[in-house]
Coordinates of C-alpha atoms in Angstrom, one line a residue:
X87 CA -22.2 13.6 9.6
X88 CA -22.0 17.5 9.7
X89 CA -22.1 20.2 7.5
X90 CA -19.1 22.7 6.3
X91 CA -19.1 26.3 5.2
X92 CA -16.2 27.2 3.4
X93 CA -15.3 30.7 2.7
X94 CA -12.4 32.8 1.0
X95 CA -11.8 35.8 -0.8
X96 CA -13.7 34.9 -4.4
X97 CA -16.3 32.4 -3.1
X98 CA -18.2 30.5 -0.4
X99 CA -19.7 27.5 -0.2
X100 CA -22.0 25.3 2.5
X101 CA -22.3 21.3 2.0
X102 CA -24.9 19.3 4.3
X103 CA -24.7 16.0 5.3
X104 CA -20.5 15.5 4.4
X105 CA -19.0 12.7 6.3
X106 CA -16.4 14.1 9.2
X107 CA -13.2 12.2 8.8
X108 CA -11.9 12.6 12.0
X109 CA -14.1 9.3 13.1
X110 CA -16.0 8.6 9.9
X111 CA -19.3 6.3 9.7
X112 CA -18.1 3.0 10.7
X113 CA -19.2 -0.3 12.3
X114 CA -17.1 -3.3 13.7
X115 CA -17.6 -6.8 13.6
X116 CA -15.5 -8.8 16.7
X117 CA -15.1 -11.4 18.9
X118 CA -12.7 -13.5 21.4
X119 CA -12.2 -16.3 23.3
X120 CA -10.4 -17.7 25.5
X121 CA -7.8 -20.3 25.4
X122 CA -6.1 -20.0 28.3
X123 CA -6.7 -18.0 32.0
X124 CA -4.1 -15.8 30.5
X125 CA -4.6 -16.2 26.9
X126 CA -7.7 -15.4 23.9
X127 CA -8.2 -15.1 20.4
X128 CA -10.2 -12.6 18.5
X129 CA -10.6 -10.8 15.3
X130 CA -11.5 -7.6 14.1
X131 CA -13.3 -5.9 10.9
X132 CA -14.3 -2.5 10.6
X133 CA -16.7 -1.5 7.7
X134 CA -16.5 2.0 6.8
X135 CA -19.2 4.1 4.6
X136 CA -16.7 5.2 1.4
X137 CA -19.9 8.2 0.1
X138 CA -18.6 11.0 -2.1
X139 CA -18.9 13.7 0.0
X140 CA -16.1 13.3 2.6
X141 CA -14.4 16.0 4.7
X142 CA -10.9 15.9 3.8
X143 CA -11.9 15.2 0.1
X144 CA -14.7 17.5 -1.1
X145 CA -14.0 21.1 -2.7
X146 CA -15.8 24.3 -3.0
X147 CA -17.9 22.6 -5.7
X148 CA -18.9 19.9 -3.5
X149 CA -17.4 17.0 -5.3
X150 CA -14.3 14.5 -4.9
X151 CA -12.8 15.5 -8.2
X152 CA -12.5 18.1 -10.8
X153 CA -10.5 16.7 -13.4
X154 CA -12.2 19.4 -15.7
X155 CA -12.9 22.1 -14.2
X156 CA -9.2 24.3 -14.6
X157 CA -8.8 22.4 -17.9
X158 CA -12.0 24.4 -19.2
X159 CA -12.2 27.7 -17.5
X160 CA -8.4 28.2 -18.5
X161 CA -9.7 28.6 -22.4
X162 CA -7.9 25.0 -23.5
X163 CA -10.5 25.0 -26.6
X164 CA -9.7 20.7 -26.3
X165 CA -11.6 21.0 -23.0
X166 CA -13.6 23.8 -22.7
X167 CA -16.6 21.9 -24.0
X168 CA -16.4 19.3 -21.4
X169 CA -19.3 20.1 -18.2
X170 CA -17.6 20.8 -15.0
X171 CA -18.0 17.8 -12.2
X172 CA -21.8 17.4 -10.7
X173 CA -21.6 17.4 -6.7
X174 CA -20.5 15.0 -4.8
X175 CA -24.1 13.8 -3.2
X176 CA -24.1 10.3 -5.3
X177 CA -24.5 7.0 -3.9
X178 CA -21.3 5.3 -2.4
X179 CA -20.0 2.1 -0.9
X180 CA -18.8 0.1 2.0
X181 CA -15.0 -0.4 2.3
X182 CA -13.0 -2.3 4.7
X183 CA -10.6 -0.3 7.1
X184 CA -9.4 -3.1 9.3
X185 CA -9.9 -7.0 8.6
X186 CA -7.3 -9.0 11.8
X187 CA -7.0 -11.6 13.8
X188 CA -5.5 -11.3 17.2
X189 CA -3.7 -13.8 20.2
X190 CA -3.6 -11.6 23.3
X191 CA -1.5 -13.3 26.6
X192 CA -1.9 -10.9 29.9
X193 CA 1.8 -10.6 30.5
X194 CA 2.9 -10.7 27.0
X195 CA 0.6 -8.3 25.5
X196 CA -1.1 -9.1 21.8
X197 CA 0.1 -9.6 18.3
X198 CA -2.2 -8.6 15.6
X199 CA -2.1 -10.2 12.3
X200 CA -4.1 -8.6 8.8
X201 CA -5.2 -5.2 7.9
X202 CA -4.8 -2.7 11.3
X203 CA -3.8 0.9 12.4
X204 CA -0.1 1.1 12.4
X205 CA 1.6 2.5 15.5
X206 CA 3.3 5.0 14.5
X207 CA 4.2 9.1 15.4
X208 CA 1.6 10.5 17.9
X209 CA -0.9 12.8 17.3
X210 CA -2.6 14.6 19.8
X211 CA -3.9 13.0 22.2
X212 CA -7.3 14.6 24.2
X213 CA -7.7 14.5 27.7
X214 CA -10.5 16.9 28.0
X215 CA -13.0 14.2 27.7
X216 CA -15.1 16.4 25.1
X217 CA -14.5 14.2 22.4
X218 CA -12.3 16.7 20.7
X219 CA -10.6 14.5 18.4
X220 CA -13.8 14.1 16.5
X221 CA -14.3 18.1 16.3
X222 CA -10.8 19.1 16.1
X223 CA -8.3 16.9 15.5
X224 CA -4.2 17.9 14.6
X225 CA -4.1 15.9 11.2
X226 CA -5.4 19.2 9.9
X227 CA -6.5 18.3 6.5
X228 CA -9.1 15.6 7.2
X229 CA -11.4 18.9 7.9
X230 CA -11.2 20.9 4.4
X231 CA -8.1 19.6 3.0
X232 CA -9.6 18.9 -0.4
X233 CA -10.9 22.8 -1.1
X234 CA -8.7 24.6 -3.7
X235 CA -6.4 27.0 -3.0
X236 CA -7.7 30.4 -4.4
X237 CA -4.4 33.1 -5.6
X238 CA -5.3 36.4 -5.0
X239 CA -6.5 39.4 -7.9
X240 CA -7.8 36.0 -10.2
X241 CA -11.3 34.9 -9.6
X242 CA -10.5 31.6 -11.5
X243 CA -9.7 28.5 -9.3
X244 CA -6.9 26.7 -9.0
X245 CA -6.4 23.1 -8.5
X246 CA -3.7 22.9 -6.0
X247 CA -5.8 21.4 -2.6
X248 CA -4.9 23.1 0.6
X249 CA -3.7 18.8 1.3
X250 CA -0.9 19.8 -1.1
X251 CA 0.8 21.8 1.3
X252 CA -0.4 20.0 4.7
X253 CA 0.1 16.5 3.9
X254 CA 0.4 14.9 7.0
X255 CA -1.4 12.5 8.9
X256 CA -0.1 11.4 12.3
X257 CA -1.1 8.2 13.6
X258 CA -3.6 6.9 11.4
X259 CA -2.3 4.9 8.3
X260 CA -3.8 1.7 7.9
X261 CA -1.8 -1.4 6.1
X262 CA -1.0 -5.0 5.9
X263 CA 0.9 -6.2 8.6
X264 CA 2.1 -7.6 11.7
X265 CA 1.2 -5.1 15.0
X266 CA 2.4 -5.8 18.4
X267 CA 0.5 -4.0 21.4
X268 CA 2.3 -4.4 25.2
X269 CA 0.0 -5.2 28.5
X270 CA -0.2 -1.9 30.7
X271 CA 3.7 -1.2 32.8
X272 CA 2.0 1.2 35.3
X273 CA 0.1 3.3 32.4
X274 CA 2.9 2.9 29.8
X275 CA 2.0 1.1 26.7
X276 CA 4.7 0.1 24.0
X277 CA 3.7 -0.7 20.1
X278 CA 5.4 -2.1 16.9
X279 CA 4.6 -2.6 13.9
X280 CA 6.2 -4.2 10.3
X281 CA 4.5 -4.7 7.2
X282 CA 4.1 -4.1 3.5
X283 CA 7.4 -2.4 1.5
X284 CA 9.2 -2.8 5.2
X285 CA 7.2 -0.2 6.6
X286 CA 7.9 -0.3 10.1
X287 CA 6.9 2.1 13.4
X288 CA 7.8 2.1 17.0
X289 CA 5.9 3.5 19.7
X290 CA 4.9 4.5 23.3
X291 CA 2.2 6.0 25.2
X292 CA 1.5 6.9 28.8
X293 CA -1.4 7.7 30.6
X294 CA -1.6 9.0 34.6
X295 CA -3.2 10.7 37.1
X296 CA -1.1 13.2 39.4
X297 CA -2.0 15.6 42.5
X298 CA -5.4 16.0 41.0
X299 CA -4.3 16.1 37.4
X300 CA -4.8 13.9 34.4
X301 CA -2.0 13.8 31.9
X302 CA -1.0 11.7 28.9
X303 CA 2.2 11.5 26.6
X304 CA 2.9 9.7 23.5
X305 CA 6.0 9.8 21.0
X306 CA 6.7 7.7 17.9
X307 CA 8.5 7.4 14.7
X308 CA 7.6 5.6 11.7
X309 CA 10.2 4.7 8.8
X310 CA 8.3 4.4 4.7
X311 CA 10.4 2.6 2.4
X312 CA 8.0 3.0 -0.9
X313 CA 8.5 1.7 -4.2
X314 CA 5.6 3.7 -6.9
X315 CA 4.0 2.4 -9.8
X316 CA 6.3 0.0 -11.6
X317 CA 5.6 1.6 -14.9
X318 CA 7.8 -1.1 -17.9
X319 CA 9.0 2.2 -19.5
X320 CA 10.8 3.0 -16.5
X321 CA 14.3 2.2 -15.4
X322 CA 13.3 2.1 -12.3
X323 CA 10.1 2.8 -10.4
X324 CA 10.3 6.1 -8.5
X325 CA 11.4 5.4 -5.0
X326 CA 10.5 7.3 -1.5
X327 CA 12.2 6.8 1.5
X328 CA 11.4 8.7 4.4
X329 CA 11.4 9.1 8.4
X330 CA 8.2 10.5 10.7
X331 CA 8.5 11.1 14.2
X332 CA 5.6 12.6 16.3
X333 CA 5.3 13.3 19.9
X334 CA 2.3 14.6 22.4
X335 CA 2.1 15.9 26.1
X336 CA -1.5 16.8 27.6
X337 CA -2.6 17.9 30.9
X338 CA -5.9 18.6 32.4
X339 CA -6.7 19.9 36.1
X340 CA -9.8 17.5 37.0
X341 CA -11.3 20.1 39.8
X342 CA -11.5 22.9 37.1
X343 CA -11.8 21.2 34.1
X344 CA -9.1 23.3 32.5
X345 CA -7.1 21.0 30.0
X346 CA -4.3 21.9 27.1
X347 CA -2.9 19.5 25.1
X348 CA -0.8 19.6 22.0
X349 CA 1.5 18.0 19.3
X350 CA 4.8 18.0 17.2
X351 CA 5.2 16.0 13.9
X352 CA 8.0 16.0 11.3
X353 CA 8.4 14.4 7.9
X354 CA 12.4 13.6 7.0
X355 CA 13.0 12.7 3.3
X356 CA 15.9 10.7 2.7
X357 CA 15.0 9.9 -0.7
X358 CA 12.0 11.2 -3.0
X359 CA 11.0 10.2 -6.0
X360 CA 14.8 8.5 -6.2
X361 CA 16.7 11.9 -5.5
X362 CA 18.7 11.5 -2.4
X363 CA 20.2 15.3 -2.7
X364 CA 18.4 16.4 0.2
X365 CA 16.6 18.9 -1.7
X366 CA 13.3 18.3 -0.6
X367 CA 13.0 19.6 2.5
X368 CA 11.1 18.8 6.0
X369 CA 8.0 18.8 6.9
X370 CA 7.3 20.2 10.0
X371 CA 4.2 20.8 12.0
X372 CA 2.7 21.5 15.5
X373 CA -0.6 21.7 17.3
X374 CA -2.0 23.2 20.5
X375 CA -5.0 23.1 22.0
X376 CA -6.8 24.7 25.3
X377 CA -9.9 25.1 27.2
X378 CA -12.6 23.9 30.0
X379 CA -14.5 20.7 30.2
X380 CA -16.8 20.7 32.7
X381 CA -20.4 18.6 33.0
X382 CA -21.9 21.7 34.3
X383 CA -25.6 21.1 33.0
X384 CA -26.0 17.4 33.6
X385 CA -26.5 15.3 30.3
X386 CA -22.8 15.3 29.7
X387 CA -19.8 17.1 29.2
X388 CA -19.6 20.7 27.9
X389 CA -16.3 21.5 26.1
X390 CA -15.0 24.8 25.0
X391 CA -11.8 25.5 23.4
X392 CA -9.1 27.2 21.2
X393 CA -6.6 26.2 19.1
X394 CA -4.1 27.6 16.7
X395 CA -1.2 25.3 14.6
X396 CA 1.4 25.9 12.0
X397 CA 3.0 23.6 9.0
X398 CA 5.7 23.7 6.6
X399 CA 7.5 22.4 4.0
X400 CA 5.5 19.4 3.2
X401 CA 5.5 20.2 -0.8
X402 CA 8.8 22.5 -0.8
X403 CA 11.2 21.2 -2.8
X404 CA 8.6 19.4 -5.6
X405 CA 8.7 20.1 -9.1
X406 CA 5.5 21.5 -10.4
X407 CA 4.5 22.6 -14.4
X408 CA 1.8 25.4 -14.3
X409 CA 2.4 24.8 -18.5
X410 CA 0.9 21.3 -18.2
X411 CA -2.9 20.2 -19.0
X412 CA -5.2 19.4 -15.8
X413 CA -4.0 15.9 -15.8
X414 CA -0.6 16.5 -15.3
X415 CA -0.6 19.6 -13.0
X416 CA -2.0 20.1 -9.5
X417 CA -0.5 23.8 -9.4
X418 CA -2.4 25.4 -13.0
X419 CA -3.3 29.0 -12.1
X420 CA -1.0 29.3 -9.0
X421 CA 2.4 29.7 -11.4
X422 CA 2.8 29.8 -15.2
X423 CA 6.0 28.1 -15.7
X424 CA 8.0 24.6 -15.0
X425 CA 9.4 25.3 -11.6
X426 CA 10.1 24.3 -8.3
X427 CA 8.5 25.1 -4.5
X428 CA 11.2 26.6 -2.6
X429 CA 8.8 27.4 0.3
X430 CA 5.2 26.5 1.2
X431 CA 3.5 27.2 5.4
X432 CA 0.2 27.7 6.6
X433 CA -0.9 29.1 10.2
X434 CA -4.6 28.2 11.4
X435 CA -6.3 29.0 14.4
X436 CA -10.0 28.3 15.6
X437 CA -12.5 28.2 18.6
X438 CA -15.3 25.5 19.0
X439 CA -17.6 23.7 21.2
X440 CA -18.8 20.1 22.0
X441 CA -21.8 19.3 23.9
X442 CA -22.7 15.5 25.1
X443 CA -25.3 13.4 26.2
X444 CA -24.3 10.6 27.4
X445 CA -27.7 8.8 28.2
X446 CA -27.6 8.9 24.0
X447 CA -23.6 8.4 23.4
X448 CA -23.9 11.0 21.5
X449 CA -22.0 14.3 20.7
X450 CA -22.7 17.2 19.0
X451 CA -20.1 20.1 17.7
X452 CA -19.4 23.3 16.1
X453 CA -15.9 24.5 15.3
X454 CA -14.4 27.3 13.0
X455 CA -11.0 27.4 11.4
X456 CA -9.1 30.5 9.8
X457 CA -6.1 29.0 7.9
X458 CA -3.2 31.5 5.8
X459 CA -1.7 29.3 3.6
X460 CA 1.4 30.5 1.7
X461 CA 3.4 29.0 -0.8
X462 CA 6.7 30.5 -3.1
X463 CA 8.3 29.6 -6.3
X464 CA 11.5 29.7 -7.9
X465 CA 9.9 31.1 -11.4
X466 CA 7.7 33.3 -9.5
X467 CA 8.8 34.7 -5.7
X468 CA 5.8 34.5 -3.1
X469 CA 2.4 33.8 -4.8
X470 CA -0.3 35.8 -3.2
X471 CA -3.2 33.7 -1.7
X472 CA -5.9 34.1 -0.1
X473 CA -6.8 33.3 3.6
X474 CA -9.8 30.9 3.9
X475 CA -12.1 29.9 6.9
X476 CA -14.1 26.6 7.8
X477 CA -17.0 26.0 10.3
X478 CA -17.8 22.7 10.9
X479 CA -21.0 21.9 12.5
X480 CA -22.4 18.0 13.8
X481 CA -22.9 15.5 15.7
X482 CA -21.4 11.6 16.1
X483 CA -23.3 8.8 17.8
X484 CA -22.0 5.9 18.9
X485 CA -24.2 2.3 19.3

């Protein structure tokens, strides 16, 4: 758990007790045994707590939606009666990420059969042993994605999320299928996976040390073949087809403590929404990280750090209706007209800390985020927005 200050030109806003995506409240059941000196069977299910109030979902009024909220504040007399959405500190639920079963040979490697994490494009991977990824990680909109993007001179908000324009997530879908993992070659590992709608991903990972450094690489690409809602009215349910390829390189010197680390993903449509014109265009992103990780005081590591990334084009090239009601617009506010993104990019940079204690598996962290997020029509040229910062501040324990 942690709690999130979020802060732009109009307003601010700080939620306690949010749930950090980047390793969310979870709990495994598992087993093996073996059948074999070379061969086991296992299984694996991982409950996850599904609460309101999570990090890559909640906005600057706290809550997981707000259906109503532009509808009434932009003088619809249809909805202006209807309250704006409470915040999101109600009760929630269990869900199941992962529910598998698993053979596992020594020389063959394993096959994994049911619910599991996909292999699939690489996202960065952290050597600095300062549990980064849980502070910090490069699928940038699991901290914050959900806040609203506020357009300059208006104090009204609008409802296009800042995950409209960074829609990425590297490495950590979660589907139906068949996963194969490879036994260690030397520190190289090899993955597949097929599974629902032909959704397949290839990839490899490698992990050594060298002259007194630690490094780690991984690359992989990941191919959607996606059929939408099959609505009867439609000729033909709305179709995406698209490639994602994502590759990492870290390095740390283990004397110093001095690490950096970083990460490129891309997002290649060869159909969306059945239109195979090639106008939508790429999305592109990258991710770099540095710092010192060093357990100078005794109960466990210390990490400092700075990062800075950039995306683009993950919406570019969508049609979008500023005319439309609430329930059929993302972008009111932002643009008054049916149009189209011709460009959309965000820079970020930030600085944190992590601090662990090991004796109580525990780690604690602060981080802060500025983010520039801009985004151009065809109706309307560049749309002023504001700049917005994050600071993130908890801890994780793991039992």
């Amino acid at each position: 758990k942690e709690i999130m200050y979020y802060g732009d030109s109009v307003r601010s806003k700080t939620i306690a007790g949010a749930d950090n995506i980047n390793a969310s409240s979870r709990f495994w059941f598992t087993g093996d045994a073996k059948i074999s000196s070379s061969v086991k069977a296992g299984f694996e299910m991982m409950v996850e707590w599904a609460g309101a109030t999570r990090s890559d979902t909640m906005n600057q009024l706290g809550s997981t939606t707000n259906q109503y909220y532009a509808a009434s504040v932009s003088g619809n007399p249809a909805v202006a009666s209807v309250p704006t959405v409470t915040e999101g500190s109600g009760d929630g639920a269990l869900a199941i990420r992962t529910a598998n079963w698993w053979l596992e040979d020594k020389v063959l490697g394993r096959v994994t059969v049911g619910r599991v994490n996909i292999q699939g494009p690489a996202s960065t991977i952290d050597v600095s042993g300062g549990d980064l990824a849980v502070a910090a990680w490069s699928n940038v909109y699991l901290q914050g994605g959900g806040f609203y993007l506020q357009k300059k001179g208006v104090t009204t908000m609008s409802t296009t999320t800042f995950k409209s324009i960074s829609n990425f997530c590297y490495g950590c879908s979660r589907e139906e299928g068949l996963r194969w993992d490879s036994a260690s070659i030397g520190g190289l590992l090899l993955g597949a996976y097929w599974g629902q709608q032909d959704r397949f991903s290839v990839q490899a990972r490698y992990a050594a040390e060298f002259a007194g450094f630690q490094v780690a690489a991984g690359a992989g690409f990941q191919k959607d073949n996606t059929l939408g809602y099959e609505d009867p009215s439609l000729v033909a349910p709305k179709r995406n087809d698209v490639d994602l390829q994502g590759y990492a390189l870290s390095a740390k010197h283990i004397a110093s403590g001095l690490f950096l680390q970083g990460q490129y993903g891309q997002h290649h449509w060869n159909v969306y929404n059945n239109d195979a014109s090639g106008t939508k265009k790429d999305g592109k992103s990258w991710h770099i990280q540095g710092g010192w990780a060093k357990n100078v005081f005794g109960p466990g590591m210390t990490t400092l750090y700075g990062e800075y990334g950039h995306g683009e084009g993950y919406a570019s090239g969508t049609s979008i209706d500023g005319t439309a009601t609430i329930a059929n617009s993302n972008f009111a506010v932002l643009t008054a007209a049916k149009t189209t993104i011709t460009s959309d990019s965000y820079n970020w940079y930030g600085l944190g800390m992590t601090q662990k204690f090991d004796a109580a598996a525990m780690t604690l962290y602060l981080g802060w985020r500025h983010f520039d997020p801009k985004l151009s029509t065809a109706a309307d040229g560049a749309i002023p927005l504001s700049s917005f910062d994050t600071v993130t501040g908890g801890a994780i324990l793991r039992f």
